[in-house]
Short mmCIF file of C-alpha atoms and ligand atoms in Angstrom, two decimals:
data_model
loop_
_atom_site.label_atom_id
_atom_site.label_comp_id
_atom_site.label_asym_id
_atom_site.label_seq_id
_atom_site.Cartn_x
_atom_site.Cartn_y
_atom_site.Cartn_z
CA UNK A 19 21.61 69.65 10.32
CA UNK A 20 19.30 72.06 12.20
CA UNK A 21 19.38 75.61 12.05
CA UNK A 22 18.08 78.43 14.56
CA UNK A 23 16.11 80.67 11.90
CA UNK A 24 15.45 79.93 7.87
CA UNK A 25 15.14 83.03 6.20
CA UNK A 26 12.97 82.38 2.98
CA UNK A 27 13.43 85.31 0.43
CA UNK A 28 17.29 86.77 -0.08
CA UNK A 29 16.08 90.19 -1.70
CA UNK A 30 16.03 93.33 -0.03
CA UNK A 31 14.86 92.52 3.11
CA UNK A 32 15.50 88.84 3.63
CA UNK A 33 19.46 89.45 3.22
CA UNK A 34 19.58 91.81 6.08
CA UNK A 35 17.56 89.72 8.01
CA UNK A 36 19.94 87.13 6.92
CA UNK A 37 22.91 89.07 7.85
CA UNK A 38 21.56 90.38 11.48
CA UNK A 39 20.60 87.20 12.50
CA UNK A 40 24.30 85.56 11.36
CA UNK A 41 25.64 88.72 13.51
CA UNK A 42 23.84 87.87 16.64
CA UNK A 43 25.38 84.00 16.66
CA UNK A 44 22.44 82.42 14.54
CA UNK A 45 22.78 79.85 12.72
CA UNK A 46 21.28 80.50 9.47
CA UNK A 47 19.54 79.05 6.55
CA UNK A 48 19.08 81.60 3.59
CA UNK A 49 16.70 79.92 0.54
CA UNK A 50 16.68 82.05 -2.59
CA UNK A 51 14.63 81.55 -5.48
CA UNK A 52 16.85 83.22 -8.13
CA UNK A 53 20.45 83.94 -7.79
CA UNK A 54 22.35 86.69 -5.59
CA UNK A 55 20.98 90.31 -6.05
CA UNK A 56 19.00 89.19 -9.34
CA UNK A 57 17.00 91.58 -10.83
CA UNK A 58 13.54 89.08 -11.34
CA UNK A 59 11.94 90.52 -7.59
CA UNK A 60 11.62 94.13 -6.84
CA UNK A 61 15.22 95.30 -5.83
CA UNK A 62 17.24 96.24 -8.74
CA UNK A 63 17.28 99.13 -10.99
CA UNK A 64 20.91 100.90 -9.08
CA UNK A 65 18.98 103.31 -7.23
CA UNK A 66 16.15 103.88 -4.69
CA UNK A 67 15.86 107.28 -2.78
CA UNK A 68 16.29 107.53 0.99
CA UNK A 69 14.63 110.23 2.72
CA UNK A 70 13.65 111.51 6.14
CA UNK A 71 10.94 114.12 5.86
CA UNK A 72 8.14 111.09 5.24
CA UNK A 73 5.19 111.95 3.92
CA UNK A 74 3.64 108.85 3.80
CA UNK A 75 3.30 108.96 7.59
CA UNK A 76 5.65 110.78 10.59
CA UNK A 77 5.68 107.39 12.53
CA UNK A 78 8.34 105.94 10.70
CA UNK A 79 10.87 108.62 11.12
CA UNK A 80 12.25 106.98 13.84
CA UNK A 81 12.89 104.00 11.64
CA UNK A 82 14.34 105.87 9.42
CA UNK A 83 16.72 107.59 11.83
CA UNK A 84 17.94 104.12 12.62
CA UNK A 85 18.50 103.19 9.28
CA UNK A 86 20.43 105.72 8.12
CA UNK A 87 22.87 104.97 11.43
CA UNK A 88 23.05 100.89 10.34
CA UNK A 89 23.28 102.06 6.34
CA UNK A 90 26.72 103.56 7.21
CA UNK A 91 27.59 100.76 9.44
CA UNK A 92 27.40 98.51 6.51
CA UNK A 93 29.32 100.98 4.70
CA UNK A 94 30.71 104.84 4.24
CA UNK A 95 29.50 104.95 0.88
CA UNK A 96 26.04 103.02 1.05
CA UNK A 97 24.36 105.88 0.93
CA UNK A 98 24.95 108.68 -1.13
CA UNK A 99 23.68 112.16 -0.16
CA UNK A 100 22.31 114.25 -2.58
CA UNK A 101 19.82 115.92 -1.02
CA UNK A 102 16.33 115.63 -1.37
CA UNK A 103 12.92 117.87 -2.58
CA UNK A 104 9.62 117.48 -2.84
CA UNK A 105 7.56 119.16 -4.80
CA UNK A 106 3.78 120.36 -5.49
CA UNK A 107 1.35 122.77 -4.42
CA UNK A 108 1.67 123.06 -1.14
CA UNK A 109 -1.95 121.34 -0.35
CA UNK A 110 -0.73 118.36 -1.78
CA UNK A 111 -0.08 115.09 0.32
CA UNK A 112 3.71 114.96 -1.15
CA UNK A 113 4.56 118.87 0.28
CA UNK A 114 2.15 119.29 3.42
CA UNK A 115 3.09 115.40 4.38
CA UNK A 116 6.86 115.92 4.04
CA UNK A 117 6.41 119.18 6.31
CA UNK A 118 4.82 117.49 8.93
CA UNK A 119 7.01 114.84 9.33
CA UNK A 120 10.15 117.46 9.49
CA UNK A 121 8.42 119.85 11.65
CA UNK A 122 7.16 116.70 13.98
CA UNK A 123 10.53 115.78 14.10
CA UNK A 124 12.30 118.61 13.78
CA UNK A 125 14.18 117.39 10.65
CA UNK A 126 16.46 119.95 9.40
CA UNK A 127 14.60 121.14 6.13
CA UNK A 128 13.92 124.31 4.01
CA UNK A 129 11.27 125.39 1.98
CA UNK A 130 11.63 127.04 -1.09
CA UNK A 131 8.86 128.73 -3.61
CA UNK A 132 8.69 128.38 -7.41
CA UNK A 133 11.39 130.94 -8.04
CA UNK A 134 14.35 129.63 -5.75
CA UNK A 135 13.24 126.07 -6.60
CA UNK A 136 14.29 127.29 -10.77
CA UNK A 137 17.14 129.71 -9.46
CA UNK A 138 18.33 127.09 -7.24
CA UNK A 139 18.44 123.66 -9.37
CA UNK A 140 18.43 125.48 -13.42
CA UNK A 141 17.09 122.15 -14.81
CA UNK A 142 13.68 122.63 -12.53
CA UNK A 143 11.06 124.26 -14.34
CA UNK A 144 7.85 124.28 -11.59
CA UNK A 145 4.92 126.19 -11.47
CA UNK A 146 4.45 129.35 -10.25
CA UNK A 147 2.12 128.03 -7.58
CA UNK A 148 4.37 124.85 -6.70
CA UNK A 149 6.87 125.01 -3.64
CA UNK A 150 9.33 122.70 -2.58
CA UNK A 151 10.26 120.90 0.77
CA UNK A 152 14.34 120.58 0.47
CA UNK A 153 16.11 118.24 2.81
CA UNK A 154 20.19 117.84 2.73
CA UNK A 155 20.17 114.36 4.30
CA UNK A 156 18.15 112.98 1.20
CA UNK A 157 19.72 110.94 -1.22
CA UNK A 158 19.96 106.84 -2.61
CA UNK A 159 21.04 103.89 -1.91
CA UNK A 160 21.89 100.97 -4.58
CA UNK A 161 19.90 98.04 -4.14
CA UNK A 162 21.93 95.57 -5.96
CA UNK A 163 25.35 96.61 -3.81
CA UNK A 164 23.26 96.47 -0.95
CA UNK A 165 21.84 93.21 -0.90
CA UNK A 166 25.24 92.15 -2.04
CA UNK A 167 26.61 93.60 1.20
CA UNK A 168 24.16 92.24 3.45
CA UNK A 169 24.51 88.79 1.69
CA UNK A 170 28.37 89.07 2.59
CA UNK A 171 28.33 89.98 5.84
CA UNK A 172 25.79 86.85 6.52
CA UNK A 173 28.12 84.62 4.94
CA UNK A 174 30.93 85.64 6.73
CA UNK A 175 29.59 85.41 9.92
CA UNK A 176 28.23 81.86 8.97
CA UNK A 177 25.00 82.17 7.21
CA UNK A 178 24.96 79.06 4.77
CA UNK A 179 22.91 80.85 1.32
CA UNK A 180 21.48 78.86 -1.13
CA UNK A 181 20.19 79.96 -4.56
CA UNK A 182 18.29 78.89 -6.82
CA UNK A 183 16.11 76.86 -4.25
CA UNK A 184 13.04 77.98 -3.72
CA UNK A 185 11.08 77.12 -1.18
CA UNK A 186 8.33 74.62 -2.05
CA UNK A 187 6.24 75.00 1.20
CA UNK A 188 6.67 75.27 4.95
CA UNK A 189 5.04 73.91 7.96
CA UNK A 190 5.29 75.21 11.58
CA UNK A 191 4.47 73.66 15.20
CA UNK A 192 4.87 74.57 18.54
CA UNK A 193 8.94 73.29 18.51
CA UNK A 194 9.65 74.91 15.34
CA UNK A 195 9.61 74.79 11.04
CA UNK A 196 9.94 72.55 8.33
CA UNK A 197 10.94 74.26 4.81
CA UNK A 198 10.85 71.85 2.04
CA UNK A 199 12.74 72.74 -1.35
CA UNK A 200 13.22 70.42 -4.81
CA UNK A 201 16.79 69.61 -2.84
CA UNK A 202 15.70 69.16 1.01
CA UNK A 203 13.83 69.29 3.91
CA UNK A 204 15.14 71.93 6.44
CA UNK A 205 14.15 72.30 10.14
CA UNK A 206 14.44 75.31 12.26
CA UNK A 207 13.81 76.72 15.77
CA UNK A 208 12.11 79.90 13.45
CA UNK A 209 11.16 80.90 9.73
CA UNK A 210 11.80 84.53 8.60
CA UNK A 211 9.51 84.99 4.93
CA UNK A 212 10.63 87.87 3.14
CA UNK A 213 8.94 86.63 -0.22
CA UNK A 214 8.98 89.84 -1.76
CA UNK A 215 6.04 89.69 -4.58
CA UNK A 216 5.61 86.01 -4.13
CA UNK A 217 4.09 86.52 -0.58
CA UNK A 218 0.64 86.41 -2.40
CA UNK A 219 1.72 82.71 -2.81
CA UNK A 220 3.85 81.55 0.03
CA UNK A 221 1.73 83.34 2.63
CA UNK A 222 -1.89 82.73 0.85
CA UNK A 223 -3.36 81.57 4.81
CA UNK A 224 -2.77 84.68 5.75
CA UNK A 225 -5.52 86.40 3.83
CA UNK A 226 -3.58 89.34 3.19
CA UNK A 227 -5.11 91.92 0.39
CA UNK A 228 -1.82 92.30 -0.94
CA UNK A 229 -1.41 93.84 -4.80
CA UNK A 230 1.29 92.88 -6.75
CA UNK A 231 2.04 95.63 -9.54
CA UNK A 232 4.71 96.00 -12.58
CA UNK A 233 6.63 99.29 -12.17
CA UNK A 234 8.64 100.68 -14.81
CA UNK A 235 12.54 102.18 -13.79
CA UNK A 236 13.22 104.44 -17.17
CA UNK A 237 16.49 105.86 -18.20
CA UNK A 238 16.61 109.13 -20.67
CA UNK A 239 20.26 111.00 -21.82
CA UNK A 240 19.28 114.65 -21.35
CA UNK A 241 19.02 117.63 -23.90
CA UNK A 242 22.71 118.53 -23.81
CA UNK A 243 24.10 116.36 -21.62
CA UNK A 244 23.46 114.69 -18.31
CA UNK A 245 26.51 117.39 -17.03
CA UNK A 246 23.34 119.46 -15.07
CA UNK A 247 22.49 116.32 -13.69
CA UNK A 248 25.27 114.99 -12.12
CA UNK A 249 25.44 117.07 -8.63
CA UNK A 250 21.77 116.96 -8.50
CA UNK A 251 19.49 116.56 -5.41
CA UNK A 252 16.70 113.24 -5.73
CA UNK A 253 13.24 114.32 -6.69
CA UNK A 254 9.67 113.67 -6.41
CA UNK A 255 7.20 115.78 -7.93
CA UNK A 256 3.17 115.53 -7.11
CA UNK A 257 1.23 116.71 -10.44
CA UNK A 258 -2.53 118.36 -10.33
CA UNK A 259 -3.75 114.87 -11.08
CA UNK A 260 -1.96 113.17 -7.33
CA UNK A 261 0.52 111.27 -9.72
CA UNK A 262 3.96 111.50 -8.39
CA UNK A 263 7.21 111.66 -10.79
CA UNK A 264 10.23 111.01 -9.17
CA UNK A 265 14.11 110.57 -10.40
CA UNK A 266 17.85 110.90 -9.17
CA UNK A 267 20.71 112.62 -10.22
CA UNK A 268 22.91 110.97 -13.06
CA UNK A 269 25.18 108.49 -11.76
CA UNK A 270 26.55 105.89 -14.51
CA UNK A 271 28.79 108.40 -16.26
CA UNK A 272 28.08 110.66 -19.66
CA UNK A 273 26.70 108.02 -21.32
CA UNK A 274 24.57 106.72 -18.35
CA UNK A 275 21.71 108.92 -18.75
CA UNK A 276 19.23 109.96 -15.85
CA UNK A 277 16.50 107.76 -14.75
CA UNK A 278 13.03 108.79 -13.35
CA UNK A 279 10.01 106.89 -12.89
CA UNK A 280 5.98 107.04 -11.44
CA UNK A 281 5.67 106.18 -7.33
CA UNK A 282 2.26 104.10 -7.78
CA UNK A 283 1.27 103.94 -10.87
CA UNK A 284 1.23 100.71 -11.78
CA UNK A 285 -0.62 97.87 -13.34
CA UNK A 286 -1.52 94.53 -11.48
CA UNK A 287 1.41 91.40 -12.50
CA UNK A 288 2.19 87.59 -11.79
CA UNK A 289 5.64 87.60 -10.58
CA UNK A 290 5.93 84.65 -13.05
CA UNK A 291 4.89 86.19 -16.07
CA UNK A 292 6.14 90.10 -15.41
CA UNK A 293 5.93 91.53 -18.66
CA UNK A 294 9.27 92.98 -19.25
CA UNK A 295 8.86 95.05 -22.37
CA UNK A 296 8.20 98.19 -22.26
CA UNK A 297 5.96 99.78 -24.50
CA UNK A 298 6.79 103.21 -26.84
CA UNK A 299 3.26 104.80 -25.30
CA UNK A 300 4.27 104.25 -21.66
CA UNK A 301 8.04 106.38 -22.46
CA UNK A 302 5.93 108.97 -24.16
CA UNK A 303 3.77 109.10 -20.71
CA UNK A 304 7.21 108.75 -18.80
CA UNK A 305 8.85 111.80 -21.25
CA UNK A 306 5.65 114.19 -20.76
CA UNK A 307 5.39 113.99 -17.21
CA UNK A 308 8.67 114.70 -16.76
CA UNK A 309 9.47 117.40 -19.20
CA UNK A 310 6.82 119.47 -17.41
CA UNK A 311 9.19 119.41 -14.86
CA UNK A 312 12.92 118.76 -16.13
CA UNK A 313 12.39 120.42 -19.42
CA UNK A 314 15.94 119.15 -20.60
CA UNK A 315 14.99 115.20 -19.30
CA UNK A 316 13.64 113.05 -21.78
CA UNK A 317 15.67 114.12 -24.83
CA UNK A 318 16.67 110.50 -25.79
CA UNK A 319 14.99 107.60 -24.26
CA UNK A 320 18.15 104.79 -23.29
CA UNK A 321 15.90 101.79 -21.69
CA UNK A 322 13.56 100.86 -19.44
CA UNK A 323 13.39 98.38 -16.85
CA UNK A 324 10.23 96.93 -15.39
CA UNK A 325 10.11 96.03 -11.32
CA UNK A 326 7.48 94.91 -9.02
CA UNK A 327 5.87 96.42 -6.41
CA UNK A 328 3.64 94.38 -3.27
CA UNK A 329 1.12 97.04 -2.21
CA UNK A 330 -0.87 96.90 0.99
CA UNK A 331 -4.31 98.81 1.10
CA UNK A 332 -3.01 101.59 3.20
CA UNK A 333 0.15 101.47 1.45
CA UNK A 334 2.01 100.66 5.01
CA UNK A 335 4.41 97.26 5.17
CA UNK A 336 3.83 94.17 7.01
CA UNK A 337 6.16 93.06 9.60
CA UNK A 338 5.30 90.81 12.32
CA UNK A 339 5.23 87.38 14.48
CA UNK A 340 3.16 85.35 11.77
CA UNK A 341 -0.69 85.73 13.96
CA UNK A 342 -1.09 82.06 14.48
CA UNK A 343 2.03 80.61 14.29
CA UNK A 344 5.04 81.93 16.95
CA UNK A 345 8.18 80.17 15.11
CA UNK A 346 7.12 82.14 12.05
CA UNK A 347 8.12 85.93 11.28
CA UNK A 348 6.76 87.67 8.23
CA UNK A 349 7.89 91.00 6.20
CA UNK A 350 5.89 91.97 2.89
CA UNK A 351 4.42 94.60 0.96
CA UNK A 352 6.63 96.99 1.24
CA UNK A 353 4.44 98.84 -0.87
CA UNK A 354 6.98 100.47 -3.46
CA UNK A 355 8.57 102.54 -0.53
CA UNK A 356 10.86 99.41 1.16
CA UNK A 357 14.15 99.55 0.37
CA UNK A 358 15.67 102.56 2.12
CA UNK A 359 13.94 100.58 5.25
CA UNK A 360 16.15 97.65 4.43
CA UNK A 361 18.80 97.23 7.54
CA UNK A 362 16.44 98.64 9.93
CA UNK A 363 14.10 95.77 9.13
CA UNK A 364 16.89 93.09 8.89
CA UNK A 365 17.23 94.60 12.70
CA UNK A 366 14.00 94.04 13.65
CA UNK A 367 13.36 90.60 11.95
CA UNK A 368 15.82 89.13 14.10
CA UNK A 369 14.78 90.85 17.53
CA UNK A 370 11.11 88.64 16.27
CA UNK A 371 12.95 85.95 15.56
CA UNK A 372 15.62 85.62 18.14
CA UNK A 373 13.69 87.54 21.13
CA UNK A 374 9.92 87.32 19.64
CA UNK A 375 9.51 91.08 20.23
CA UNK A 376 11.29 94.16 19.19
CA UNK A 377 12.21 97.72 20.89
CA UNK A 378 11.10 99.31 17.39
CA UNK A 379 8.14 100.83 16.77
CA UNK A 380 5.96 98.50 14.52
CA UNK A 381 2.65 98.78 15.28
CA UNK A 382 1.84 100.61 12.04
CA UNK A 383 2.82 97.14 9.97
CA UNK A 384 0.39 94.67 11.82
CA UNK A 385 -1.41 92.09 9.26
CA UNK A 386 -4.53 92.23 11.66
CA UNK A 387 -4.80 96.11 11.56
CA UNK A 388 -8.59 97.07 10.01
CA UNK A 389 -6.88 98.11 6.50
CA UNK A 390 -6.43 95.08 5.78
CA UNK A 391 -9.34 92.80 6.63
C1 FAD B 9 10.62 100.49 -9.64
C2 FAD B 9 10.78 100.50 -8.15
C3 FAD B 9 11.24 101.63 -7.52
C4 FAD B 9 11.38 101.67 -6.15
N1 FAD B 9 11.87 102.79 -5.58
C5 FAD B 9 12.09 102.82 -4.24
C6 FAD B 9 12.74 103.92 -3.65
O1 FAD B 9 13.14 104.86 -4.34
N2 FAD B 9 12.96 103.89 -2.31
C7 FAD B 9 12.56 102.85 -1.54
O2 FAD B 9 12.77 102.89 -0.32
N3 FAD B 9 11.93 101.79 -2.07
C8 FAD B 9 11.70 101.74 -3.40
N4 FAD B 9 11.12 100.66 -3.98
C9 FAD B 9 10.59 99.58 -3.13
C10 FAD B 9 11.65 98.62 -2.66
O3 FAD B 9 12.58 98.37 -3.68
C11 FAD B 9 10.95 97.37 -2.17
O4 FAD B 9 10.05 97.72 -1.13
C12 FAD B 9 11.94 96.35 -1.65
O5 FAD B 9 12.92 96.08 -2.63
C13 FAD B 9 11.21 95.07 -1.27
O6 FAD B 9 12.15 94.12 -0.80
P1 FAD B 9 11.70 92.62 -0.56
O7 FAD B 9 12.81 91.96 0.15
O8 FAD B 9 10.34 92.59 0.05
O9 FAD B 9 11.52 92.02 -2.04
P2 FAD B 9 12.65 91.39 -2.99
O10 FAD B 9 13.89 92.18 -2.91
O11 FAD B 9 12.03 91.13 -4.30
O12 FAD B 9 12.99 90.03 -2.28
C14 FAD B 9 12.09 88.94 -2.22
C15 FAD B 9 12.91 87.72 -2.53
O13 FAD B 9 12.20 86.54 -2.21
C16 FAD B 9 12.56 85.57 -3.17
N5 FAD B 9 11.56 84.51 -3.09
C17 FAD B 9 10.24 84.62 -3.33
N6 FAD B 9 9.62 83.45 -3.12
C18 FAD B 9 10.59 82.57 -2.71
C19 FAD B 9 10.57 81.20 -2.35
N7 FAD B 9 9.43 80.49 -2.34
N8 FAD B 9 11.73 80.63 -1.99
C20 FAD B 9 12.90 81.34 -1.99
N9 FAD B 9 12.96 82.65 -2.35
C21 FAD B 9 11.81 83.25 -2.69
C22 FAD B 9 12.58 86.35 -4.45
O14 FAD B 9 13.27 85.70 -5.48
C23 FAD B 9 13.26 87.62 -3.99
O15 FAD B 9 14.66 87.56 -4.13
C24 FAD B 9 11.00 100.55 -5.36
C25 FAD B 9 10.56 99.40 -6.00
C26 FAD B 9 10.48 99.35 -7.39
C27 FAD B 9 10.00 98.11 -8.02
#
């Protein structure tokens, strides 16, 4: 059989891409090298935050207004608002950015000082000089609920998945794709690679300087309960030293503890030999950096879960037609900061591959921008 699109990579993005293209009357292939919403790639861990106020750059507000609206198409409760802040002196790239983006945008935000931030949210402790950027539509989404969504709704609409195949290698021509796996050789009108921290591998032509790094997801059961914690806005705190702590509110229930973690601070991995122990000197740099902010946080340490990150020199994503081959789309390092981006780039995947352009504004994520040569 021939299929319209293959989509190589049902993680975060590749199962949206999966189930927009389905949507539209595609018929799909879906290859997966592990099983449904596995936790081996970089989206699992039961929580990523969703924001609006970006400080990482204004320009993708617009995406992100667009996936909030397909988020709650997928579902009323995909995402769950908490509210948001962001916190630092007010110099620092995590404040001033996050301003800037809500003020270019008028996002509805607030901005508090050191004193409302404590009288505010009790388990806060900043300094005096630290202010934070509050915004209500903040919150999370949970990765593994939402690729197991998106992997649904393709399936429904007539997506035909297959796990635990990975894609051995794929060739392209001017008519279309060949994907070959242990089990098959596929052909398509168009390829969609969403290889997550394999792109290193599957995409190697390319050139791209792409980093893969291990990431650690750690759970603590607060000082006296996670009680405090439990209506409690998401987080992300920029130290003196430019490292950024964030965390989200407790959401497994008394016993489920709280779980914070570093943006960026990683250390370079295979994605075939992550190492997924965690050692007791990276909790006790976990626990001090964020009891100088949640003094209550890191009274017992529950676990700790390792993830992978694909980081681009500029730290912006790469999605776009594949530069020298048309039937080819590609979407990869996401850089740590992905997942809330997830539906909106399962949206525009498929304009690329069904249309071979898109309304949304991607010019940021081109492979041949100067960053990355
Ligand atoms: C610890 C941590 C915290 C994060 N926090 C946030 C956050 O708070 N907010 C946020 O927005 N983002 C966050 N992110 C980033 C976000 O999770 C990622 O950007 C996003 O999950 C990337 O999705 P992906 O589809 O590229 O990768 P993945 O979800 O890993 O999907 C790639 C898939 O491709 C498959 N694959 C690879 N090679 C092949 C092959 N040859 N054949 C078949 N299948 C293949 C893999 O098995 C995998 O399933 C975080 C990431 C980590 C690790």
């Amino acid at each position: 059989m021939t299929y319209d699109v293959v989509v190589v990579g049902l993680g975060g993005m590749g199962s949206a891409a999966a189930a927009h293209l389905a949507a539209r009357g595609q018929r799909v292939l879906g290859l997966e090298r592990f099983g449904p919403a596995h936790d081996r790639g970089s989206s699992h861990g039961g929580s990523r935050i969703i924001r609006q106020s970006y400080f990482e750059d204004p320009a993708y507000v617009p995406l992100l207004l667009r996936a909030y609206e397909l988020w709650d198409e997928l579902g009323a409760d995909q995402i769950v608002r908490t509210g948001g802040l962001y916190l630092g002196r007010p110099d620092t790239p995590t404040v001033a950015g996050s301003l800037r983006a809500s003020q270019q945008w008028s996002l509805p935000h607030e901005v508090f000082d050191a004193a409302e931030i404590r009288r505010r949210f009790p388990t806060l402790a900043p300094d005096d000089d630290e202010v934070g950027v509050f915004e209500e539509a903040a919150g999370f989404v949970r990765p593994e609920r939402a690729v197991a969504a998106h992997l649904e709704r393709a399936a429904r609409a007539g997506a035909e998945l297959r796990f635990e195949e990975p894609a051995l290698s794929w060739t392209a021509s001017g008519s279309g794709v060949v994907v070959t796996t242990a089990l098959g050789t596929y052909e398509a009108g168009h390829l969609v690679l969403c290889p997550g921290a394999w792109a290193p591998r599957l995409l190697a032509e390319l050139g791209l300087p792409l980093t893969v790094e291990r990431q650690v997801q750690y759970w603590f059961q607060p000082v006296g309960g996670v009680g405090p914690y439990e209506r409690h806005p998401i987080f992300i705190r920029e130290d003196g030293d430019g490292a950024q702590v964030y965390g989200f509110p407790a959401m497994d229930g008394p016993d489920g503890g709280v779980k914070t973690a570093f943006f960026r601070r990683g250390a370079v991995a295979d994605p075939d030999a992550l190492d997924r122990s965690v050692s007791a000197a990276e909790v006790e740099d976990m626990a001090a950096h964020a009891g100088r902010l949640l003094p209550t946080l890191p009274g017992r340490f529950l676990r700790a879960v390792p993830c992978m990150y694909t980081v681009t020199p500029d730290h912006h994503f790469v999605i776009a037609p594949h530069p020298e081959h048309t039937a080819v789309t590609v979407a990869c390092g996401f850089s740590g900061h992905g997942f809330k981006f997830a539906p909106v780039v399962g949206e525009i995947l498929a304009d690329l591959a069904v249309e071979g352009t898109t309304k949304h504004p991607i010019g940021l994520f081109d492979p041949r921008r100067p960053a990355l040569r």
